[in-house]
Each structure stands twice: as C-alpha cells, then as structure tokens.
Tab-separated table of C-alpha atoms in Angstrom:
chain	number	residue	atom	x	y	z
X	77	UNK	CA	-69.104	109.338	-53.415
X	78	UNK	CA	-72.126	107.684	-54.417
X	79	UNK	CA	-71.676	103.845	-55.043
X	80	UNK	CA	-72.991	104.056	-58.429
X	81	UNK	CA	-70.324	106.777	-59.466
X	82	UNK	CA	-67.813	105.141	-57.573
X	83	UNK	CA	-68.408	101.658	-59.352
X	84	UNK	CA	-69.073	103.272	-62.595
X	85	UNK	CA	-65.825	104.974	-62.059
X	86	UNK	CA	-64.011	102.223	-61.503
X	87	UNK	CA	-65.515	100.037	-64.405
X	88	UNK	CA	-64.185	102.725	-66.657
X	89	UNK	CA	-60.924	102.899	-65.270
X	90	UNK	CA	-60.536	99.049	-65.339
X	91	UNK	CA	-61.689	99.047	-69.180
X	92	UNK	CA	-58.888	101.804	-69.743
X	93	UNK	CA	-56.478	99.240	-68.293
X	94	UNK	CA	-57.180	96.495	-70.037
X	95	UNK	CA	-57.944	98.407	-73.276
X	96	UNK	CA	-54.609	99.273	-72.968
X	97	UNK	CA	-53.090	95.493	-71.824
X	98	UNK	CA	-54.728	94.383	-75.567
X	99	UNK	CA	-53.574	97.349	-77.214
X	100	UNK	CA	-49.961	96.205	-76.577
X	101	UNK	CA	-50.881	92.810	-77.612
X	102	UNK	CA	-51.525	93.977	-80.918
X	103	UNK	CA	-55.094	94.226	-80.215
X	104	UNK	CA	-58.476	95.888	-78.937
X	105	UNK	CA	-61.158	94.491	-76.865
X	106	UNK	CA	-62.997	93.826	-79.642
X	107	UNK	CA	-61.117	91.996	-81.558
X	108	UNK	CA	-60.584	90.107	-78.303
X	109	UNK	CA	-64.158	89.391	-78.012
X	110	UNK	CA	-64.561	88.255	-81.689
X	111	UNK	CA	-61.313	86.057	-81.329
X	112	UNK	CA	-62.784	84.536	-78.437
X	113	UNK	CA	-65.906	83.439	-79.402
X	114	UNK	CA	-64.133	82.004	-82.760
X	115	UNK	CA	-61.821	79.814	-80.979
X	116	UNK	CA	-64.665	78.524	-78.658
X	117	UNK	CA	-66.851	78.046	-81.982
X	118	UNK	CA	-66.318	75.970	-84.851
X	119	UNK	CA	-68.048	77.639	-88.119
X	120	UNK	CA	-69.364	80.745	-86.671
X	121	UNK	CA	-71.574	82.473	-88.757
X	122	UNK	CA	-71.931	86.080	-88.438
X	123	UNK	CA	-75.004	86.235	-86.846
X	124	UNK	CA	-74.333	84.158	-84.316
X	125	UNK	CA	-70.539	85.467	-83.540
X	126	UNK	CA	-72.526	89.047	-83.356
X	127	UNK	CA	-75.110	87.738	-80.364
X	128	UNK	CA	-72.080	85.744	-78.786
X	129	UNK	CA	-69.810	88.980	-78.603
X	130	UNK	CA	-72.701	91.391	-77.622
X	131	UNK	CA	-72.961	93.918	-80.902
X	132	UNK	CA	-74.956	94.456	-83.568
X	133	UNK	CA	-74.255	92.650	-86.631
X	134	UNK	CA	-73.418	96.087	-88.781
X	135	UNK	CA	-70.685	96.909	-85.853
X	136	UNK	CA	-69.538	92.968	-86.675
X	137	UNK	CA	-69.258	93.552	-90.089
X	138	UNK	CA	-67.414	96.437	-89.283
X	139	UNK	CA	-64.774	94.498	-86.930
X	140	UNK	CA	-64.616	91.867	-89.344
X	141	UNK	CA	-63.644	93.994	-92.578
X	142	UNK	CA	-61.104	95.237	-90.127
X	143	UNK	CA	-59.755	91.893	-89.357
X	144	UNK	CA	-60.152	90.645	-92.482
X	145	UNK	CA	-57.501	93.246	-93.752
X	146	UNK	CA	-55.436	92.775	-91.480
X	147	UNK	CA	-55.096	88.799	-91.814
X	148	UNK	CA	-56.838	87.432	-88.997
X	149	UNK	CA	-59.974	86.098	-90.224
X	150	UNK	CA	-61.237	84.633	-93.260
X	151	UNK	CA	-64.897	84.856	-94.705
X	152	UNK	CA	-67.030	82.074	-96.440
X	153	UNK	CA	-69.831	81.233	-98.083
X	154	UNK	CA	-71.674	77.823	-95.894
X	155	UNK	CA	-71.712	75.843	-98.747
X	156	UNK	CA	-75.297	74.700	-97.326
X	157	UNK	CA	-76.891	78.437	-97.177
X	158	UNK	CA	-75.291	80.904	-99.508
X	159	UNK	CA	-76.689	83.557	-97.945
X	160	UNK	CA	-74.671	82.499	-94.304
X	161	UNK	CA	-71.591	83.662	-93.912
X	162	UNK	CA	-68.982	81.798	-92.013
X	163	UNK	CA	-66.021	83.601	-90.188
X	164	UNK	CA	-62.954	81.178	-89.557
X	165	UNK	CA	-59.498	82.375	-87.958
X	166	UNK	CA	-56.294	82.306	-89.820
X	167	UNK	CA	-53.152	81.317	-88.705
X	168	UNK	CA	-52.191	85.144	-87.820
X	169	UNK	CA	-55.714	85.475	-86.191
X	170	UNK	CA	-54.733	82.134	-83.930
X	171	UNK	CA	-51.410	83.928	-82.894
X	172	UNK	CA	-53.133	86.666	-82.475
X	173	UNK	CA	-55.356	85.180	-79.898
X	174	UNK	CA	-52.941	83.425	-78.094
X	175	UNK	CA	-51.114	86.935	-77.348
X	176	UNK	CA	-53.728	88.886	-76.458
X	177	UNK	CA	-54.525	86.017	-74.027
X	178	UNK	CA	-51.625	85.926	-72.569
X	179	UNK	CA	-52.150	89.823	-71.844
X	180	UNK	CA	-55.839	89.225	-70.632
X	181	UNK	CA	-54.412	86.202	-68.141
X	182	UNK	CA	-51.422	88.931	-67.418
X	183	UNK	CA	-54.029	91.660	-66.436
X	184	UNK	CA	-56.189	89.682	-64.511
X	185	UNK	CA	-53.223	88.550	-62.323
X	186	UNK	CA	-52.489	92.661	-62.020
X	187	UNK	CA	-56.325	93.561	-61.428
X	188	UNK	CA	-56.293	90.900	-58.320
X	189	UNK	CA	-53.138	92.400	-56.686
X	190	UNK	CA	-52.671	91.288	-53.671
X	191	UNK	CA	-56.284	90.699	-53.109
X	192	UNK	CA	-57.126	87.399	-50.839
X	193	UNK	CA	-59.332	84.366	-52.382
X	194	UNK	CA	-61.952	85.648	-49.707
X	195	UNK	CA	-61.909	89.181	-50.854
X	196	UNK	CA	-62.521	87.952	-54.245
X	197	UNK	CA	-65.298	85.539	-53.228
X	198	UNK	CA	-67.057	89.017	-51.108
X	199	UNK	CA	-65.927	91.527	-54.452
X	200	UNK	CA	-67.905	89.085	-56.650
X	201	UNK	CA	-71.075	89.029	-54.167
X	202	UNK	CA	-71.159	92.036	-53.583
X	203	UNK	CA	-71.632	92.519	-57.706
X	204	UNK	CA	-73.692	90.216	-57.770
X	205	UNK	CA	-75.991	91.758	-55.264
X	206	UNK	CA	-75.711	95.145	-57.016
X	207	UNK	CA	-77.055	93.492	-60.013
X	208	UNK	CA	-79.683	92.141	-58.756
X	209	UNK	CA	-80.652	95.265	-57.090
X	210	UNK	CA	-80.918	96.825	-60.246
X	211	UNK	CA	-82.398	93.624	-62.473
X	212	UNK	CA	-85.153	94.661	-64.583
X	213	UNK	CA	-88.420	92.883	-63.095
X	214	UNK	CA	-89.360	90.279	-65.280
C-alpha cells in the first residue's frame, strides 16, 4: 500500500477512535477543541476561539449555539466593543472539560500501546519528515 493511503488510513481510523473516546465522555472533538482553547484563554472572543480551534467562524457559531443549549458556555457582550462577543465556560462546560480530558489523556495512553519512548521519538520524525516533504514552498 502506498504510504499516503496507508497514513491517510490510519489518520482516519485514529480519529474514529478518539471520536469515539469523547463521545463517551459526553462529548465530540469539537467541542473538545472549543473547550480547550477556552480553558487556555481568558475572554475569548469568537473570532479568535474560531482561528485557535481551526474553523470558520459560521461553523463556531454553529458549535457554540450547540453548547450554549446544552449549558456549557455562556455568551457576552465585551462591555468595551459591543459588537465582540465573548464566550466564557460554565460550570457544566468546566466539568465537561475535565472529562473529556480525562478520556483524551486515557486514549493517548491506548494509542501508545506498548510502543517504546524511542519508537515514539522515530513515529514523530518520521511525520515530521512527511510534512515537510509535502510543505507548500513558501
């Protein structure tokens, strides 16, 4: 098998996994990404929670209405720019982050198996290496 197919294989297999580690924790990558980035931020704004997860900011909006509903997140106004939203976690959303990463720190522990700190060290080279292989020329 080609390397690409075989490492785009295994990405996707990998993101199946730990899809399905969050989806037990109550939760989705997603909203793992966006509950993330809030406890490493203090007053995110929308905008920049969007570049700091990787999505657009109509997909945020989307995840956040989402999470909104369900108790996780709470939406203000920055008293300094109206027009600036400010996304803060709630109590719930802080539980909620501590499961899921207690399943992210449980799946990493099951995706490294019984692999050595040296096969690690050559694993991450070796990605490395493919990515630059394939780094758009700036």
């Amino acid at each position: 098998m080609p390397i690409g197919r075989q490492l785009a294989s295994t990405a996707k297999e990998v993101s199946r996994a730990f899809g399905e580690a969050l989806a037990d924790a109550g939760g989705s990558e997603h909203v793992w990404l966006i509950l993330l980035a809030l406890k490493t931020r203090e007053n995110a704004n929308q905008r920049a929670l969007a570049a700091a997860v990787g999505i657009q900011g109509a997909t945020l909006t989307h995840h956040l209405n989402g999470m909104e509903e369900s108790g996780l997140v709470r939406r203000r106004r920055d008293p300094r720019n109206r027009r600036i939203q400010v996304v803060e976690l709630t109590a719930e959303g802080d539980a909620a982050f501590h499961r899921m990463r207690a399943a992210a720190v449980a799946f990493d522990e099951r995706l490294r198996g019984d692999l050595s700190d040296d096969d690690l060290e050559c694993v991450g080279a070796v990605l490395a290496r493919l990515r630059a292989n394939v780094a758009r020329e700036s």
